[in-house]
Short mmCIF file of C-alpha atoms in Angstrom, two decimals:
data_model
loop_
_atom_site.label_atom_id
_atom_site.label_comp_id
_atom_site.label_asym_id
_atom_site.label_seq_id
_atom_site.Cartn_x
_atom_site.Cartn_y
_atom_site.Cartn_z
CA MET X 1 -23.44 -97.79 46.10
CA ASN X 2 -23.13 -95.25 43.87
CA LEU X 3 -20.47 -93.01 44.69
CA ASN X 4 -19.45 -89.56 43.28
CA ARG X 5 -16.32 -89.57 41.11
CA ARG X 6 -13.40 -87.81 42.56
CA ARG X 7 -12.18 -84.92 41.18
CA THR X 8 -8.53 -84.48 40.04
CA LEU X 9 -6.12 -82.45 41.78
CA PHE X 10 -5.31 -80.59 38.65
CA HIS X 11 -7.36 -80.16 35.61
CA GLU X 12 -6.57 -82.32 32.96
CA LYS X 13 -4.44 -81.15 29.95
CA ARG X 14 -6.01 -80.07 27.03
CA HIS X 15 -4.56 -81.34 23.30
CA SER X 16 -3.69 -78.34 21.41
CA ASN X 17 -5.72 -77.66 17.66
CA LEU X 18 -3.44 -76.81 15.27
CA TYR X 19 -5.93 -74.81 12.95
CA ARG X 20 -6.89 -72.80 16.09
CA MET X 21 -3.17 -71.61 16.59
CA PHE X 22 -2.86 -70.76 13.09
CA ALA X 23 -5.68 -68.41 13.09
CA TRP X 24 -4.13 -66.75 16.01
CA VAL X 25 -0.87 -66.41 14.51
CA LEU X 26 -2.85 -64.70 11.51
CA LEU X 27 -4.91 -62.29 13.73
CA ILE X 28 -1.67 -61.48 15.62
CA LEU X 29 0.22 -60.47 12.36
CA ALA X 30 -2.94 -58.49 10.94
CA ALA X 31 -2.72 -56.51 14.16
CA ILE X 32 0.91 -55.52 13.73
CA TRP X 33 0.21 -54.78 10.20
CA VAL X 34 -2.68 -52.31 11.15
CA THR X 35 -0.76 -50.59 13.69
CA SER X 36 2.51 -50.19 11.89
CA GLY X 37 0.07 -48.26 8.94
CA VAL X 38 -1.73 -46.41 11.38
CA LYS X 39 1.72 -44.83 13.07
CA THR X 40 2.92 -44.54 9.18
CA GLY X 41 0.06 -42.30 8.40
CA ALA X 42 -0.66 -45.42 5.59
CA ILE X 43 -3.66 -46.06 7.06
CA THR X 44 -6.28 -43.56 8.34
CA PRO X 45 -8.29 -44.45 11.35
CA LEU X 46 -12.21 -44.70 10.99
CA PHE X 47 -14.18 -41.46 12.03
CA GLN X 48 -11.14 -39.43 12.12
CA ALA X 49 -11.49 -35.69 11.62
CA THR X 50 -9.72 -34.31 8.47
CA MET X 51 -6.31 -32.25 9.49
CA THR X 52 -7.56 -29.24 7.51
CA PRO X 53 -11.57 -28.69 7.36
CA THR X 54 -12.79 -27.48 4.05
CA ARG X 55 -13.95 -23.62 3.93
CA THR X 56 -16.58 -22.26 1.66
CA VAL X 57 -15.80 -19.56 -0.59
CA GLN X 58 -18.42 -17.77 1.49
CA SER X 59 -16.46 -18.28 4.82
CA TYR X 60 -13.44 -16.56 2.93
CA ALA X 61 -15.57 -13.82 1.56
CA LEU X 62 -16.96 -12.84 4.74
CA GLU X 63 -13.51 -12.70 6.39
CA GLY X 64 -12.34 -10.28 3.48
CA ASP X 65 -15.33 -8.04 3.76
CA ALA X 66 -14.27 -8.15 7.76
CA PHE X 67 -10.92 -7.31 7.27
CA PHE X 68 -11.57 -4.24 4.98
CA ILE X 69 -14.18 -2.82 7.55
CA ALA X 70 -11.49 -3.28 9.83
CA GLY X 71 -9.00 -1.17 8.02
CA LYS X 72 -6.85 -4.22 6.96
CA LEU X 73 -6.60 -4.21 3.49
CA GLU X 74 -3.32 -6.44 3.03
CA ALA X 75 -5.51 -9.30 5.18
CA ALA X 76 -8.68 -8.70 3.28
CA ILE X 77 -6.62 -8.95 -0.02
CA LEU X 78 -5.52 -12.43 0.96
CA ALA X 79 -8.71 -13.37 2.29
CA TYR X 80 -10.24 -12.99 -0.90
CA GLN X 81 -7.28 -14.37 -2.71
CA ASP X 82 -8.07 -17.82 -0.52
CA ALA X 83 -11.80 -17.66 -1.91
CA ILE X 84 -10.60 -17.63 -5.27
CA ASP X 85 -8.48 -20.64 -4.59
CA THR X 86 -11.46 -22.17 -3.38
CA ASP X 87 -13.53 -21.31 -6.08
CA PRO X 88 -12.13 -19.83 -9.25
CA THR X 89 -15.09 -19.25 -11.17
CA ASP X 90 -16.79 -16.89 -8.59
CA ALA X 91 -17.02 -13.57 -10.47
CA GLU X 92 -18.61 -11.66 -7.41
CA ILE X 93 -15.00 -12.35 -5.39
CA TYR X 94 -13.03 -11.46 -8.32
CA THR X 95 -14.77 -8.01 -8.55
CA LYS X 96 -14.52 -7.41 -4.40
CA LEU X 97 -10.73 -8.18 -5.10
CA ALA X 98 -10.41 -5.67 -7.31
CA ARG X 99 -11.94 -2.75 -5.44
CA ILE X 100 -10.04 -3.49 -2.48
CA GLN X 101 -6.91 -3.66 -4.08
CA THR X 102 -7.17 -0.49 -6.06
CA TYR X 103 -8.00 1.39 -2.82
CA SER X 104 -4.88 -0.52 -1.14
CA SER X 105 -2.48 1.07 -3.90
CA SER X 106 -3.13 4.62 -1.95
CA LEU X 107 -1.03 3.07 1.09
CA LEU X 108 1.76 2.61 -1.18
CA THR X 109 4.47 5.03 -1.45
CA THR X 110 6.40 4.49 -4.83
CA ASP X 111 5.22 4.75 -8.45
CA THR X 112 6.31 1.24 -8.95
CA GLN X 113 4.44 -0.10 -5.76
CA LYS X 114 1.44 1.38 -6.93
CA GLN X 115 1.86 0.58 -10.48
CA GLN X 116 2.17 -3.30 -9.42
CA ARG X 117 -0.71 -3.20 -7.25
CA LEU X 118 -3.33 -1.63 -10.01
CA ALA X 119 -1.73 -4.10 -12.49
CA GLU X 120 -3.01 -6.71 -10.08
CA ALA X 121 -6.13 -5.19 -9.51
CA LEU X 122 -6.69 -4.96 -13.19
CA GLN X 123 -6.12 -8.50 -13.21
CA SER X 124 -8.78 -9.63 -11.11
CA ILE X 125 -11.30 -7.22 -12.41
CA ASP X 126 -10.89 -8.17 -16.00
CA GLN X 127 -11.31 -12.08 -14.91
CA ALA X 128 -14.57 -11.17 -13.31
CA ILE X 129 -15.49 -9.73 -16.73
CA VAL X 130 -14.32 -12.99 -18.48
CA LEU X 131 -16.57 -14.56 -15.95
CA ALA X 132 -19.54 -12.34 -15.84
CA PRO X 133 -19.49 -10.11 -19.16
CA ASP X 134 -22.52 -8.37 -18.46
CA ASP X 135 -22.13 -7.86 -14.52
CA SER X 136 -22.61 -3.99 -14.23
CA ASN X 137 -20.61 -4.01 -10.76
CA ALA X 138 -17.95 -5.85 -12.34
CA HIS X 139 -17.40 -2.91 -15.58
CA ALA X 140 -17.95 -0.31 -12.53
CA VAL X 141 -14.89 -1.55 -10.49
CA ARG X 142 -12.96 -1.70 -13.76
CA SER X 143 -13.54 1.94 -14.61
CA PHE X 144 -12.69 2.55 -11.05
CA THR X 145 -9.17 0.46 -11.33
CA LEU X 146 -8.16 2.13 -14.71
CA ASP X 147 -8.98 5.68 -13.30
CA TRP X 148 -6.89 5.04 -10.61
CA SER X 149 -4.22 3.50 -12.88
CA ALA X 150 -4.33 6.80 -15.09
CA SER X 151 -3.50 8.62 -11.96
CA ALA X 152 -0.22 6.28 -11.48
CA ALA X 153 0.43 6.63 -14.81
CA THR X 154 3.96 8.47 -15.65
CA THR X 155 3.50 9.60 -19.06
CA ASP X 156 0.63 11.74 -20.41
CA ALA X 157 0.06 9.53 -23.23
CA ASP X 158 -0.36 6.70 -20.77
CA ARG X 159 -2.83 8.69 -18.73
CA GLN X 160 -4.94 9.71 -21.68
CA SER X 161 -5.26 6.17 -22.80
CA LEU X 162 -6.19 4.53 -19.28
CA LEU X 163 -8.82 7.72 -18.88
CA LEU X 164 -10.28 6.80 -22.08
CA GLU X 165 -10.97 3.32 -21.14
CA ALA X 166 -11.92 3.98 -17.77
CA ASP X 167 -14.61 6.41 -19.47
CA ARG X 168 -15.79 3.57 -21.73
CA ALA X 169 -16.00 0.86 -18.64
CA ALA X 170 -17.91 3.32 -16.51
CA THR X 171 -20.38 4.13 -19.59
CA ARG X 172 -21.00 -0.23 -20.21
CA ALA X 173 -21.63 -0.28 -16.17
CA ARG X 174 -24.20 2.33 -16.76
CA GLN X 175 -25.69 0.88 -19.87
CA LEU X 176 -26.13 -2.46 -18.05
CA ASP X 177 -27.79 -0.94 -14.87
CA ASN X 178 -28.26 2.81 -14.79
CA GLN X 179 -29.39 2.57 -11.02
CA ASN X 180 -25.91 1.48 -10.38
CA VAL X 181 -24.54 3.90 -7.72
CA LEU X 182 -20.74 2.71 -7.95
CA ALA X 183 -21.02 2.79 -11.35
CA GLN X 184 -22.53 6.59 -11.10
CA ALA X 185 -19.83 7.43 -8.27
CA PHE X 186 -16.51 6.23 -10.13
CA TYR X 187 -17.76 7.61 -13.50
CA ALA X 188 -18.16 11.12 -11.39
CA GLU X 189 -14.21 10.42 -10.40
CA ILE X 190 -13.20 9.75 -14.08
CA LEU X 191 -14.94 13.10 -15.25
CA VAL X 192 -13.29 15.18 -12.52
CA ASP X 193 -9.67 13.59 -13.99
CA GLU X 194 -11.03 14.46 -17.21
CA GLN X 195 -11.76 18.10 -15.76
CA LYS X 196 -15.35 18.01 -16.59
CA TRP X 197 -16.12 19.46 -13.00
CA ALA X 198 -19.58 20.60 -13.77
CA GLN X 199 -20.69 17.15 -15.25
CA ALA X 200 -18.97 15.17 -12.50
CA GLU X 201 -20.90 17.56 -9.89
CA GLN X 202 -23.65 16.62 -11.61
CA VAL X 203 -23.59 12.59 -11.87
CA ILE X 204 -22.19 12.35 -8.05
CA LEU X 205 -25.32 14.26 -6.74
CA GLY X 206 -27.33 11.68 -8.45
CA ALA X 207 -25.32 8.89 -7.00
CA LEU X 208 -25.73 10.25 -3.47
CA GLU X 209 -29.33 10.57 -4.11
CA HIS X 210 -29.75 7.12 -4.51
CA GLY X 211 -26.97 5.71 -2.51
CA PRO X 212 -26.37 8.02 0.77
CA GLU X 213 -25.44 4.60 2.74
CA VAL X 214 -22.34 3.74 0.23
CA MET X 215 -18.85 4.91 1.35
CA ASP X 216 -17.73 5.18 -2.06
CA VAL X 217 -20.33 7.80 -3.12
CA HIS X 218 -18.99 10.33 -0.02
CA ARG X 219 -15.70 9.54 -0.79
CA VAL X 220 -16.20 10.43 -4.68
CA TYR X 221 -18.26 13.46 -3.61
CA ALA X 222 -15.54 14.84 -1.31
CA TYR X 223 -13.11 14.29 -4.12
CA VAL X 224 -15.28 16.16 -6.77
CA LEU X 225 -15.96 19.06 -3.86
CA GLU X 226 -11.53 19.14 -3.35
CA SER X 227 -10.92 19.11 -7.35
CA THR X 228 -12.77 22.72 -7.17
CA GLY X 229 -11.67 24.19 -4.27
CA GLN X 230 -14.05 23.45 -2.04
CA TYR X 231 -11.82 22.18 1.16
CA ARG X 232 -14.30 22.49 3.91
CA GLN X 233 -17.23 20.84 2.28
CA ALA X 234 -14.89 17.93 1.00
CA ILE X 235 -13.53 17.70 4.97
CA GLU X 236 -17.46 17.01 5.74
CA GLU X 237 -17.88 14.44 2.95
CA TYR X 238 -14.71 12.49 3.49
CA GLN X 239 -16.16 12.48 7.36
CA ARG X 240 -19.68 10.88 6.05
CA ALA X 241 -17.73 8.17 4.61
CA LEU X 242 -16.10 7.70 7.85
CA GLU X 243 -18.94 7.18 9.42
CA ILE X 244 -19.73 4.47 7.17
CA ASN X 245 -16.42 2.82 7.51
CA PRO X 246 -14.25 4.38 10.47
CA ASN X 247 -11.20 2.31 9.96
CA LEU X 248 -10.19 3.23 6.46
CA THR X 249 -7.17 5.11 7.13
CA PHE X 250 -6.75 6.59 3.60
CA LEU X 251 -10.04 8.60 4.65
CA TYR X 252 -8.22 10.08 7.55
CA ILE X 253 -4.94 10.78 5.29
CA SER X 254 -7.66 12.62 2.70
CA ILE X 255 -8.98 14.79 5.69
CA GLY X 256 -5.72 15.77 6.94
CA ALA X 257 -4.39 16.59 3.22
CA ASN X 258 -7.33 19.12 2.89
CA TYR X 259 -6.95 20.82 6.41
CA ARG X 260 -3.28 20.89 5.13
CA GLN X 261 -4.65 22.75 2.00
CA LEU X 262 -6.30 25.29 3.86
CA ALA X 263 -3.56 26.00 6.13
CA PHE X 264 -1.27 26.48 2.92
CA LYS X 265 -3.72 29.12 1.72
CA SER X 266 -4.32 30.82 4.80
CA ASP X 267 -2.81 34.35 5.41
CA ILE X 268 -3.79 34.80 8.86
CA THR X 269 -1.25 32.93 11.43
CA SER X 270 -3.30 31.92 14.08
CA GLN X 271 -6.23 30.15 11.68
CA ARG X 272 -3.03 28.71 9.79
CA ASP X 273 -1.45 27.03 12.98
CA GLN X 274 -5.21 25.66 13.86
CA LEU X 275 -5.38 24.30 10.48
CA TYR X 276 -2.07 22.44 10.79
CA GLU X 277 -3.09 20.95 14.03
CA GLN X 278 -6.14 19.63 12.70
CA ALA X 279 -4.23 18.08 9.95
CA LEU X 280 -1.99 16.58 12.25
CA GLU X 281 -4.38 14.92 14.01
CA TYR X 282 -6.30 13.30 11.62
CA PHE X 283 -2.85 11.92 10.16
CA ALA X 284 -2.46 10.87 13.85
CA LYS X 285 -5.48 9.07 14.17
CA ALA X 286 -4.64 7.31 10.95
CA ALA X 287 -1.35 6.25 12.63
CA ASN X 288 -2.80 5.01 16.09
CA ILE X 289 -5.23 2.65 14.01
CA ASN X 290 -2.76 1.16 12.33
CA LYS X 291 -0.69 0.56 15.53
CA GLN X 292 -4.10 -0.85 17.09
CA LEU X 293 -3.91 -3.12 14.13
CA ASP X 294 -0.55 -4.09 14.24
CA ILE X 295 0.17 -2.66 10.79
CA LYS X 296 3.15 -0.98 9.87
CA ASP X 297 2.29 1.66 7.35
CA PRO X 298 4.89 4.54 6.48
CA VAL X 299 2.15 6.84 4.71
CA PRO X 300 0.61 8.54 7.98
CA TYR X 301 4.25 9.49 9.23
CA ILE X 302 5.17 10.67 5.80
CA ALA X 303 1.62 12.78 5.90
CA ILE X 304 2.88 14.16 9.22
CA ALA X 305 6.44 14.92 8.12
CA LYS X 306 5.24 16.89 5.14
CA THR X 307 2.99 18.91 7.19
CA TYR X 308 5.91 19.63 9.65
CA SER X 309 7.97 20.39 6.70
CA GLN X 310 5.49 22.91 5.58
CA LYS X 311 5.04 24.59 8.58
CA GLY X 312 9.04 25.23 8.61
CA ASP X 313 9.74 22.46 11.62
CA PHE X 314 12.14 20.25 9.55
CA PHE X 315 13.38 18.35 12.84
CA ALA X 316 9.77 17.07 13.45
CA ALA X 317 9.48 16.57 9.94
CA ALA X 318 12.93 14.21 10.21
CA LEU X 319 11.85 12.52 13.04
CA ASN X 320 8.52 10.99 11.21
CA ILE X 321 10.08 10.75 7.98
CA LYS X 322 12.63 8.70 9.46
CA GLN X 323 9.91 6.41 11.61
CA ALA X 324 8.39 5.86 8.18
CA LEU X 325 11.96 4.58 6.91
CA GLU X 326 11.70 2.33 10.05
CA PHE X 327 8.66 0.40 8.85
CA ASP X 328 10.00 0.37 5.17
CA PRO X 329 13.73 0.87 4.88
CA ALA X 330 14.04 -0.12 1.33
CA ASN X 331 11.71 2.18 0.20
CA ALA X 332 13.80 4.54 -2.24
CA GLY X 333 10.66 7.15 -2.56
CA ILE X 334 10.89 7.74 1.56
CA TYR X 335 14.57 8.62 1.27
CA GLY X 336 13.83 11.04 -1.00
CA GLN X 337 11.53 12.65 0.60
CA LEU X 338 13.97 12.74 3.67
CA GLY X 339 16.57 14.29 1.46
CA VAL X 340 14.26 16.88 0.51
CA ILE X 341 13.67 17.83 4.09
CA TYR X 342 17.23 17.95 4.80
CA PHE X 343 17.91 20.38 2.28
CA LYS X 344 14.71 22.64 3.14
CA ALA X 345 16.87 22.50 6.44
CA ARG X 346 20.11 23.50 4.91
CA ASN X 347 21.62 20.15 6.28
CA TYR X 348 23.36 19.60 2.69
CA GLU X 349 25.75 17.02 3.85
CA SER X 350 23.19 14.72 5.28
CA ALA X 351 21.34 15.15 2.12
CA ILE X 352 23.69 13.93 -0.23
CA PRO X 353 23.68 10.00 1.51
CA VAL X 354 20.23 10.05 1.35
CA LEU X 355 19.58 11.46 -2.08
CA LYS X 356 22.00 8.88 -3.85
CA CYS X 357 19.64 5.89 -1.96
CA SER X 358 16.85 7.50 -3.68
CA VAL X 359 18.25 8.27 -6.96
CA ARG X 360 20.90 5.85 -7.69
CA GLY X 361 20.19 3.27 -4.99
CA CYS X 362 22.82 1.93 -2.24
CA THR X 363 24.26 -0.70 -0.61
CA ALA X 364 23.00 -2.04 2.84
CA ASP X 365 26.27 -0.44 4.75
CA GLU X 366 25.31 2.96 2.61
CA SER X 367 21.61 2.72 3.97
CA CYS X 368 22.56 2.85 7.59
CA LEU X 369 24.59 5.73 6.85
CA ALA X 370 21.90 7.29 5.15
CA ARG X 371 19.30 6.70 7.90
CA TYR X 372 21.35 6.95 11.05
CA GLU X 373 24.64 9.25 9.84
CA THR X 374 26.81 6.35 11.14
CA ALA X 375 27.34 2.27 10.87
CA CYS X 376 24.33 0.36 11.93
CA ASP X 377 24.59 -1.01 15.36
CA ALA X 378 22.96 -4.32 15.74
CA ALA X 379 22.77 -4.01 19.44
CA GLN X 380 20.27 -1.23 18.61
CA GLY X 381 18.31 -3.44 16.52
CA GLN X 382 19.66 -1.44 13.66
CA SER X 383 20.24 -3.42 10.37
CA GLY X 384 21.21 -2.33 6.72
CA VAL X 385 19.31 -3.16 3.67
CA ALA X 386 19.99 -2.43 -0.11
CA VAL X 387 17.81 0.16 -1.79
CA THR X 388 17.02 0.28 -5.59
CA GLY X 389 17.07 3.60 -6.93
CA LEU X 390 13.97 5.42 -8.63
CA ASP X 391 13.51 5.87 -12.23
CA LEU X 392 13.12 9.38 -13.21
CA SER X 393 9.32 10.12 -13.43
CA PRO X 394 7.13 12.87 -12.56
CA ASN X 395 6.99 12.18 -9.10
CA THR X 396 10.53 11.60 -8.53
CA VAL X 397 12.10 14.21 -10.54
CA VAL X 398 12.48 16.41 -7.29
CA TYR X 399 14.34 14.00 -5.88
CA TYR X 400 16.86 13.95 -8.61
CA TYR X 401 17.26 17.59 -9.69
CA THR X 402 17.77 17.97 -5.76
CA TYR X 403 20.37 15.49 -5.68
CA GLY X 404 22.26 17.15 -8.81
CA SER X 405 22.01 20.65 -6.89
CA VAL X 406 23.39 19.72 -3.87
CA LEU X 407 26.23 17.69 -5.29
CA ALA X 408 27.11 20.81 -7.76
CA ALA X 409 27.12 22.97 -4.63
CA PHE X 410 29.97 20.43 -2.90
CA GLY X 411 32.09 20.51 -6.41
CA PRO X 412 34.19 23.30 -5.52
CA ARG X 413 35.22 21.82 -2.45
CA GLU X 414 34.85 18.10 -3.87
CA PRO X 415 35.53 18.33 -7.62
CA GLU X 416 34.71 14.53 -8.14
CA TYR X 417 30.99 15.36 -6.91
CA CYS X 418 30.41 17.38 -10.21
CA ILE X 419 30.73 14.08 -12.02
CA GLU X 420 27.75 12.46 -10.62
CA ALA X 421 25.99 16.02 -10.47
CA VAL X 422 26.39 16.38 -14.24
CA SER X 423 25.23 13.25 -14.98
CA VAL X 424 22.01 13.61 -12.79
CA LEU X 425 21.40 17.01 -14.07
CA ASP X 426 21.69 16.36 -17.71
CA GLN X 427 19.06 13.50 -17.37
CA VAL X 428 16.93 15.99 -15.58
CA GLN X 429 17.21 18.38 -18.47
CA ALA X 430 16.57 15.64 -21.02
CA GLY X 431 13.57 14.92 -19.39
CA TYR X 432 12.11 18.03 -17.97
CA GLY X 433 13.91 20.86 -19.33
CA ASN X 434 10.40 22.18 -20.98
CA ASP X 435 9.93 23.33 -17.30
CA PRO X 436 11.14 26.56 -16.42
CA ILE X 437 11.69 26.31 -12.65
CA ILE X 438 13.05 23.00 -13.11
CA SER X 439 15.33 23.90 -16.19
CA SER X 440 16.52 27.07 -14.16
CA ILE X 441 17.59 24.60 -11.46
CA VAL X 442 19.40 22.56 -13.76
CA ALA X 443 21.26 25.38 -14.94
CA ASP X 444 22.82 27.01 -11.82
CA GLY X 445 23.89 23.48 -11.05
CA LEU X 446 25.64 22.76 -14.49
CA ALA X 447 26.97 26.49 -14.24
CA VAL X 448 28.95 25.73 -10.92
CA CYS X 449 30.14 22.50 -12.28
CA SER X 450 31.45 23.87 -15.48
CA LEU X 451 33.62 26.33 -13.22
CA VAL X 452 35.05 23.53 -11.57
CA ASN X 453 35.80 22.04 -14.38
CA GLN X 454 37.54 24.76 -15.79
CA GLN X 455 39.46 25.20 -12.59
CA GLN X 456 38.30 28.72 -12.09
CA ILE X 457 37.37 27.80 -8.64
CA GLN X 458 39.56 26.73 -5.93
CA THR X 459 39.38 23.74 -3.97
CA LEU X 460 38.70 25.54 -0.72
CA THR X 461 36.19 27.85 -1.80
CA PRO X 462 33.42 28.24 0.64
CA VAL X 463 30.57 25.81 -0.60
CA PRO X 464 27.84 28.04 -2.13
CA THR X 465 23.90 27.53 -0.94
CA PRO X 466 22.55 25.61 -3.55
CA THR X 467 19.46 26.85 -5.32
CA LEU X 468 16.34 26.46 -3.10
CA LEU X 469 13.58 24.30 -4.07
CA PRO X 470 10.15 25.82 -5.00
CA THR X 471 7.31 25.22 -2.34
CA PRO X 472 5.77 22.08 -2.91
CA ARG X 473 2.03 21.72 -3.32
CA PRO X 474 0.53 20.12 0.12
#
């Protein structure tokens, strides 16, 4: 009789296999090593996305175009620089960058800032021409950059040299492509600066016929009209440029400046007031665009301040120039403009520390006294900043002789002021003594300090009124 074998109550013990155990140990050690490598970054997991996706040159270029259209010129510059970092052999990118760098110089407020930005633009466009020596657009933009560099030059010799080079670049651009409207437009702008107005008008009208959709063409045509005193027609052309690029604040500033010029020339009080209001309206539009874009640009507020100063409303002028200083508290040029406003308002004591910051520079604590007429209050968000003084130039000489005149006026009461007054006025005389108006102002200040030095005026003599400055052009 066959019986089924009984099962054991427990499984039978299996004997260990030495090779199998060794294999498991190796697998465990390998797993530990891989895990550790992933954690430390030594090993990258398969199929994991890269940390920073690679962008194309075209992507950065489109971003730069978008920023320019939006009026964000500084952001546009950064986007094009990123494009160049991605591909430093693309001549078109360098050309676009140089054009925007040149336009952005109009939003800077001191000679040094403008010259530095224009030097950067010239470096960009020169590289474009190295990469594409026969590109008409590159030579056209180079002529544009050189022309604006000439306008920012501090000596007549530099200006004439840059204008000549700009003319040659524009001619080369037109030789390479006689239908290039940018080349024609920029050539017309150069002709205006060479005082060849009739030829400039002929060239820009040709450009307008072939490129009515190009913002630069309308801007230059407006400049041609403006240079010949046709301010209302210039305003219309600037407005056409705005229809193409509605967020470019420098166009609003140009329109406001033309309205201000019309107001300056008007003899009818009601008309003059209306024109001033129109100027202020366009400057305010520029300020509002910047506010929407979160751009802290002092230029619209400087323009508003100049307009109020021209109207004789020095209180409103000072408020707006102080707002400009809040955006750029280290800008010596803005201190100079505030000093001139104080001077015209006959607030001579406040003018001295402000003009010192502009001409000689000042410490952080002194900048607080200049801006707030008291020490900075951290609780109010006020902080001082060191200011570097401006070099003497055609654009800064007004700050120098105003500073010297105010110091000299206080010389009879504070004789030590005359030491600085004579130093400043002598510097102005050496550089601009051939200008009869400036020379007269300098002579008045030096005469007062000469009497102080001879002790012919007692310390407590009332402070004389300084020579009032000639009314500047708007």
